[in-house]
PDB file of C-alpha atoms in Angstrom:
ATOM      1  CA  UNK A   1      13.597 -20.693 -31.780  1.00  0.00           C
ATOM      2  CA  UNK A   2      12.118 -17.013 -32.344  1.00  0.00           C
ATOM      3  CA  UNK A   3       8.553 -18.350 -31.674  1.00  0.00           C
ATOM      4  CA  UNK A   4      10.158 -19.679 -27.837  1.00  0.00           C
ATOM      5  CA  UNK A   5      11.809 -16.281 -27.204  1.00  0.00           C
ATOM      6  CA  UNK A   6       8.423 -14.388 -28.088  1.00  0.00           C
ATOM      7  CA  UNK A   7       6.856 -16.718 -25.535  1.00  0.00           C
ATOM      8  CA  UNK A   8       9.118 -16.115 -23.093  1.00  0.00           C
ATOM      9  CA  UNK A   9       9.237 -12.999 -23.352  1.00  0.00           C
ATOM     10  CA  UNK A  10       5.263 -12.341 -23.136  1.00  0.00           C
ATOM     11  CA  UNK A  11       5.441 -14.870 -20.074  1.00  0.00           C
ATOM     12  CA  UNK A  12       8.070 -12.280 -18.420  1.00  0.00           C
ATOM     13  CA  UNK A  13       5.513  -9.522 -19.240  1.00  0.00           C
ATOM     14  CA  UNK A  14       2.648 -11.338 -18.150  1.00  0.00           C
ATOM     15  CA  UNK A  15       4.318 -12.210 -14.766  1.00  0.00           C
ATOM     16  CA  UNK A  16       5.939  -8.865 -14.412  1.00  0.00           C
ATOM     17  CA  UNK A  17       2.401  -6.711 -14.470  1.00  0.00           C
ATOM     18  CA  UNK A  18       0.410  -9.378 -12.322  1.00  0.00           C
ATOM     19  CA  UNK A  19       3.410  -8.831  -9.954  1.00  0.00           C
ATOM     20  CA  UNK A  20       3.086  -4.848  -9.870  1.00  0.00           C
ATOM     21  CA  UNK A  21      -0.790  -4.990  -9.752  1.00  0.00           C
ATOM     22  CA  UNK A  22      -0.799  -7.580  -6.693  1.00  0.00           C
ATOM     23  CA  UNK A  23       1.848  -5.077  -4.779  1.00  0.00           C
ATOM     24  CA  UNK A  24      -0.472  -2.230  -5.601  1.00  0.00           C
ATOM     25  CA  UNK A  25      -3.579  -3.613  -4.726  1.00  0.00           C
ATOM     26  CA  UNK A  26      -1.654  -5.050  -1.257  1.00  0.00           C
ATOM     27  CA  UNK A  27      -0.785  -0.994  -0.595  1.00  0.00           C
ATOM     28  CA  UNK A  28      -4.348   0.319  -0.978  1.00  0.00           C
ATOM     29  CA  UNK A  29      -6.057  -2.271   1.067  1.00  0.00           C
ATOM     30  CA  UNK A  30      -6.941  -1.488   4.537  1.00  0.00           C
ATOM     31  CA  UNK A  31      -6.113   2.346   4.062  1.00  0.00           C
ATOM     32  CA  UNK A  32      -8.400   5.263   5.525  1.00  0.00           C
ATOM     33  CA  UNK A  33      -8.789   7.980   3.076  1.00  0.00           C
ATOM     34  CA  UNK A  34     -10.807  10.621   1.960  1.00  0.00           C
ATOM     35  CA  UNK A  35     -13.371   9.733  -1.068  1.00  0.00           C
ATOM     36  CA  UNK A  36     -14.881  12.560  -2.950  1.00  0.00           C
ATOM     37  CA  UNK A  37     -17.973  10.859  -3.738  1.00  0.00           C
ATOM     38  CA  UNK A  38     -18.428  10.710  -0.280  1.00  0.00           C
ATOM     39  CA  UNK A  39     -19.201  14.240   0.249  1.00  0.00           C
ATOM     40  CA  UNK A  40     -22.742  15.019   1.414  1.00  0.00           C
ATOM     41  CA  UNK A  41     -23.450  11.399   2.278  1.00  0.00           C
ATOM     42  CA  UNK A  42     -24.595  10.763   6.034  1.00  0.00           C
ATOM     43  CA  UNK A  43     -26.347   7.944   7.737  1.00  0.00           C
ATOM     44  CA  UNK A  44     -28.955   8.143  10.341  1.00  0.00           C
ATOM     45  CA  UNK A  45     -29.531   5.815  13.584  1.00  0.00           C
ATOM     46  CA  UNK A  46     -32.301   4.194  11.749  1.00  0.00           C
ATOM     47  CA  UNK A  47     -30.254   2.913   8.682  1.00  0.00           C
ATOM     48  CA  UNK A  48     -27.671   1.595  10.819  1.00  0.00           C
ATOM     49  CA  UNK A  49     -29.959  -0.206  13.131  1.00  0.00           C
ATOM     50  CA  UNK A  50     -28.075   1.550  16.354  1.00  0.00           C
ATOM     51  CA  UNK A  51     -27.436   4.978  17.682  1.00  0.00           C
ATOM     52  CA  UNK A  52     -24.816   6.827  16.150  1.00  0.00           C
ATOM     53  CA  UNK A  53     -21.700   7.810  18.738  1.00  0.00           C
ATOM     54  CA  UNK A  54     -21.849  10.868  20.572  1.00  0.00           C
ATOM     55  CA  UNK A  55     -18.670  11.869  19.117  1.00  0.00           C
ATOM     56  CA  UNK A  56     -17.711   9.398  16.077  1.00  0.00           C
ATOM     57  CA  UNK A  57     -19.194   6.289  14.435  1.00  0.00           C
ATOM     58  CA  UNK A  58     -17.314   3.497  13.006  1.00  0.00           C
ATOM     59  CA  UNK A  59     -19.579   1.360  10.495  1.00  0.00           C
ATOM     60  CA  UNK A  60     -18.472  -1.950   9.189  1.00  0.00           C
ATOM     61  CA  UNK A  61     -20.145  -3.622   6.000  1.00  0.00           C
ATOM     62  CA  UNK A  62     -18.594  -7.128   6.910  1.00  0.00           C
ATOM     63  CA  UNK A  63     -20.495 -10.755   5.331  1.00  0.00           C
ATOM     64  CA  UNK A  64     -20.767 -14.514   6.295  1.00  0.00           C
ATOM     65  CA  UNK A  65     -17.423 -15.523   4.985  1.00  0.00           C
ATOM     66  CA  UNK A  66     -15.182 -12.791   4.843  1.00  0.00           C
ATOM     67  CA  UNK A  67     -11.844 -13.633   7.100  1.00  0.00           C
ATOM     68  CA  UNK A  68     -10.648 -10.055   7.687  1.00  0.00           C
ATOM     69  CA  UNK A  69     -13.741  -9.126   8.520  1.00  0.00           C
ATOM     70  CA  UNK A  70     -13.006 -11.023  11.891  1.00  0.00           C
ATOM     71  CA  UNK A  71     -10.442  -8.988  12.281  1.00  0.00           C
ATOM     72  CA  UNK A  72     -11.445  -5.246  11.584  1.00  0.00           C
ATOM     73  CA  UNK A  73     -14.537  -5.891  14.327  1.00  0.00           C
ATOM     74  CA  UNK A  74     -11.950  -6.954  16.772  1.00  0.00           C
ATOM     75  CA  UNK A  75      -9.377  -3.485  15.778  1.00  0.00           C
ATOM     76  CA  UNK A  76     -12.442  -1.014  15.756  1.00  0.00           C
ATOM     77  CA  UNK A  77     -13.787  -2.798  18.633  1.00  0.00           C
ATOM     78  CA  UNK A  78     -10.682  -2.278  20.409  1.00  0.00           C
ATOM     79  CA  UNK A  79     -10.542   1.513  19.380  1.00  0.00           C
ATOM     80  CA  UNK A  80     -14.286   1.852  20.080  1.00  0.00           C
ATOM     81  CA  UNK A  81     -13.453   1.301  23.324  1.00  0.00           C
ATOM     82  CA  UNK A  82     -10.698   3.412  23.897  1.00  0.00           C
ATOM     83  CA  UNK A  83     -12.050   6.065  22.569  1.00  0.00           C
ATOM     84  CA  UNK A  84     -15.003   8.024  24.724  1.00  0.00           C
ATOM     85  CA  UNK A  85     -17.973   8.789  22.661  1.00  0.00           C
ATOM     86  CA  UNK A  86     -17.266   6.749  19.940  1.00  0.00           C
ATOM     87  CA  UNK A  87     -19.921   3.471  19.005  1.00  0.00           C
ATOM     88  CA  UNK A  88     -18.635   0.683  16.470  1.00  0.00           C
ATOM     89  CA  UNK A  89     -21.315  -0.800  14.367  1.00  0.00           C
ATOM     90  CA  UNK A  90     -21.747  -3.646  12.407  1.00  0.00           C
ATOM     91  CA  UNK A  91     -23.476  -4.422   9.013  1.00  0.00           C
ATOM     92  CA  UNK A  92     -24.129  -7.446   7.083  1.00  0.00           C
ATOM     93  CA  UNK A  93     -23.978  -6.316   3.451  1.00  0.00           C
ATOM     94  CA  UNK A  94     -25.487  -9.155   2.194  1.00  0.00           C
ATOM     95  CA  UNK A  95     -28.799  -8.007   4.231  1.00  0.00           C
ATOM     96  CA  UNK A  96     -28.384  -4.780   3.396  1.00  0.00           C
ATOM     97  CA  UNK A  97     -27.672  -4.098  -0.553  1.00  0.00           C
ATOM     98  CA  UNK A  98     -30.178  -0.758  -0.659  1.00  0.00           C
ATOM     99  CA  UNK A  99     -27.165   0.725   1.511  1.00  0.00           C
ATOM    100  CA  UNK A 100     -24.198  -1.289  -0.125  1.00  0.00           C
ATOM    101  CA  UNK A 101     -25.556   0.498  -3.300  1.00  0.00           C
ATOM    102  CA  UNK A 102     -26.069   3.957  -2.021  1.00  0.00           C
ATOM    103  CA  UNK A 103     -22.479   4.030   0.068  1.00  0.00           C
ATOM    104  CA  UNK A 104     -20.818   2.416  -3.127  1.00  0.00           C
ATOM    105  CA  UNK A 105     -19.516  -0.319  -0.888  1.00  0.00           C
ATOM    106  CA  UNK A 106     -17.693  -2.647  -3.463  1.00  0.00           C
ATOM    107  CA  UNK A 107     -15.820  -5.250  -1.115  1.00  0.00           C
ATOM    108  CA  UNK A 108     -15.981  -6.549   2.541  1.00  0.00           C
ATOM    109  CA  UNK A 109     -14.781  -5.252   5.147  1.00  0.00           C
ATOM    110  CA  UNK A 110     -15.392  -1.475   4.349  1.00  0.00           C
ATOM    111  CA  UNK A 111     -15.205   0.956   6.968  1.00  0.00           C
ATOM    112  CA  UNK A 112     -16.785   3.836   7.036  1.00  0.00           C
ATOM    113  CA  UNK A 113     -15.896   7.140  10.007  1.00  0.00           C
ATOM    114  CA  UNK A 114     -18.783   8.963  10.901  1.00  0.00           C
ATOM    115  CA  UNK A 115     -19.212  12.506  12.790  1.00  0.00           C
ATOM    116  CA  UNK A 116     -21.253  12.875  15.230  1.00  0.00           C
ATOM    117  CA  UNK A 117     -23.934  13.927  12.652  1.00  0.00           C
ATOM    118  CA  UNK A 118     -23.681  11.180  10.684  1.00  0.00           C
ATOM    119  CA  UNK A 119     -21.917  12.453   7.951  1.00  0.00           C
ATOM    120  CA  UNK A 120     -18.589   9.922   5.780  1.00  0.00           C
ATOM    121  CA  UNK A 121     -15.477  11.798   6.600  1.00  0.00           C
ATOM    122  CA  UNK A 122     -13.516   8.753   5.604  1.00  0.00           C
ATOM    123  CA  UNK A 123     -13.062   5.272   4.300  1.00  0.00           C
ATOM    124  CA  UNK A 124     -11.147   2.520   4.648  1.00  0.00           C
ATOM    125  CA  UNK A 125     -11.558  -0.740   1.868  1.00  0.00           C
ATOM    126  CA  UNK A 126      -9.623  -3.985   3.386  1.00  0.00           C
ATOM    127  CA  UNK A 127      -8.851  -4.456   6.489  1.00  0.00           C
ATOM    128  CA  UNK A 128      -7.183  -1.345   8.321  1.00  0.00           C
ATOM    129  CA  UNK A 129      -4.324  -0.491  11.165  1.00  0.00           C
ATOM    130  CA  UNK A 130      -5.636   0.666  14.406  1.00  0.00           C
ATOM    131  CA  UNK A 131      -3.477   3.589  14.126  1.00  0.00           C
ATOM    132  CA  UNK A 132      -5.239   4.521  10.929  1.00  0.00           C
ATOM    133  CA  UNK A 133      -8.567   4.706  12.440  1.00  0.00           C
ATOM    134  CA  UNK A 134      -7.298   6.607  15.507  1.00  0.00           C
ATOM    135  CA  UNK A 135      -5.900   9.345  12.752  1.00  0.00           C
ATOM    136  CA  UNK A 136      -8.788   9.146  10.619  1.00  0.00           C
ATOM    137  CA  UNK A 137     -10.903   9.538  14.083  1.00  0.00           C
ATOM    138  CA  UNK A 138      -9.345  12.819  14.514  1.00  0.00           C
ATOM    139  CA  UNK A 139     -10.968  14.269  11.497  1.00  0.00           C
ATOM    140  CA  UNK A 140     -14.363  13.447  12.980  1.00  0.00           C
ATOM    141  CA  UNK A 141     -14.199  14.516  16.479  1.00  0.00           C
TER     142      UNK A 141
END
């Protein structure tokens, strides 16, 4: 009878901190914020395969198969385009792991806001709100 109650009792544990992590992990995702490591890193036009925005760029590492993916294009898109001076561009981290490695881009889609010199002001990991990346927008322009 002990050995049942020890088992149910880990199970209740078990379930308990999968539970937590899972509404942790579901807070994070898709929020812009300031990295540290981050500082000093900046992209040029010819890395991203397009010019960067006369006021902001937002960069997406997206891949093949990723389903919010489909959806951050369409919200940055959308903000892209209300937003004067700003460019959206898209990368296929598959093709390019030299600057998955370098940006410490870990999952898909990433975001990453850009000044108007190229320099990471923020980040975003999962998919964001638009109203995040018209705040974090502010920082750049």
């Amino acid at each position: 009878m002990q050995q049942v109650m020890t088992g149910l009792v880990v199970c209740v544990l078990v379930l308990a901190a999968a539970s937590a992590y899972g509404v942790l992990q579901r807070r994070r995702s898709g929020r812009v914020r300031v990295r540290g490591r981050d500082d000093g890193k900046r992209l040029e036009a010819a890395e991203l395969g397009a010019e960067l925005g006369e006021r902001a760029t937002l960069v997406q590492f997206s891949s093949a198969f990723c389903a919010p993916c489909r959806a951050t294009r369409r919200v940055l898109g959308e903000v892209a385009g209300m937003v004067p001076g700003v460019t959206h561009v898209e990368i296929d981290a598959e093709a390019h792991l030299d600057l998955v490695r370098r940006l410490d881009i870990l999952k898909t889609p990433t975001v990453l806001v850009l000044d108007a010199d190229g320099r990471v002001v923020r980040r975003a990991t999962g998919q964001p709100r638009k109203a995040d990346v018209i705040a974090a927008l502010g920082e750049a322009v």
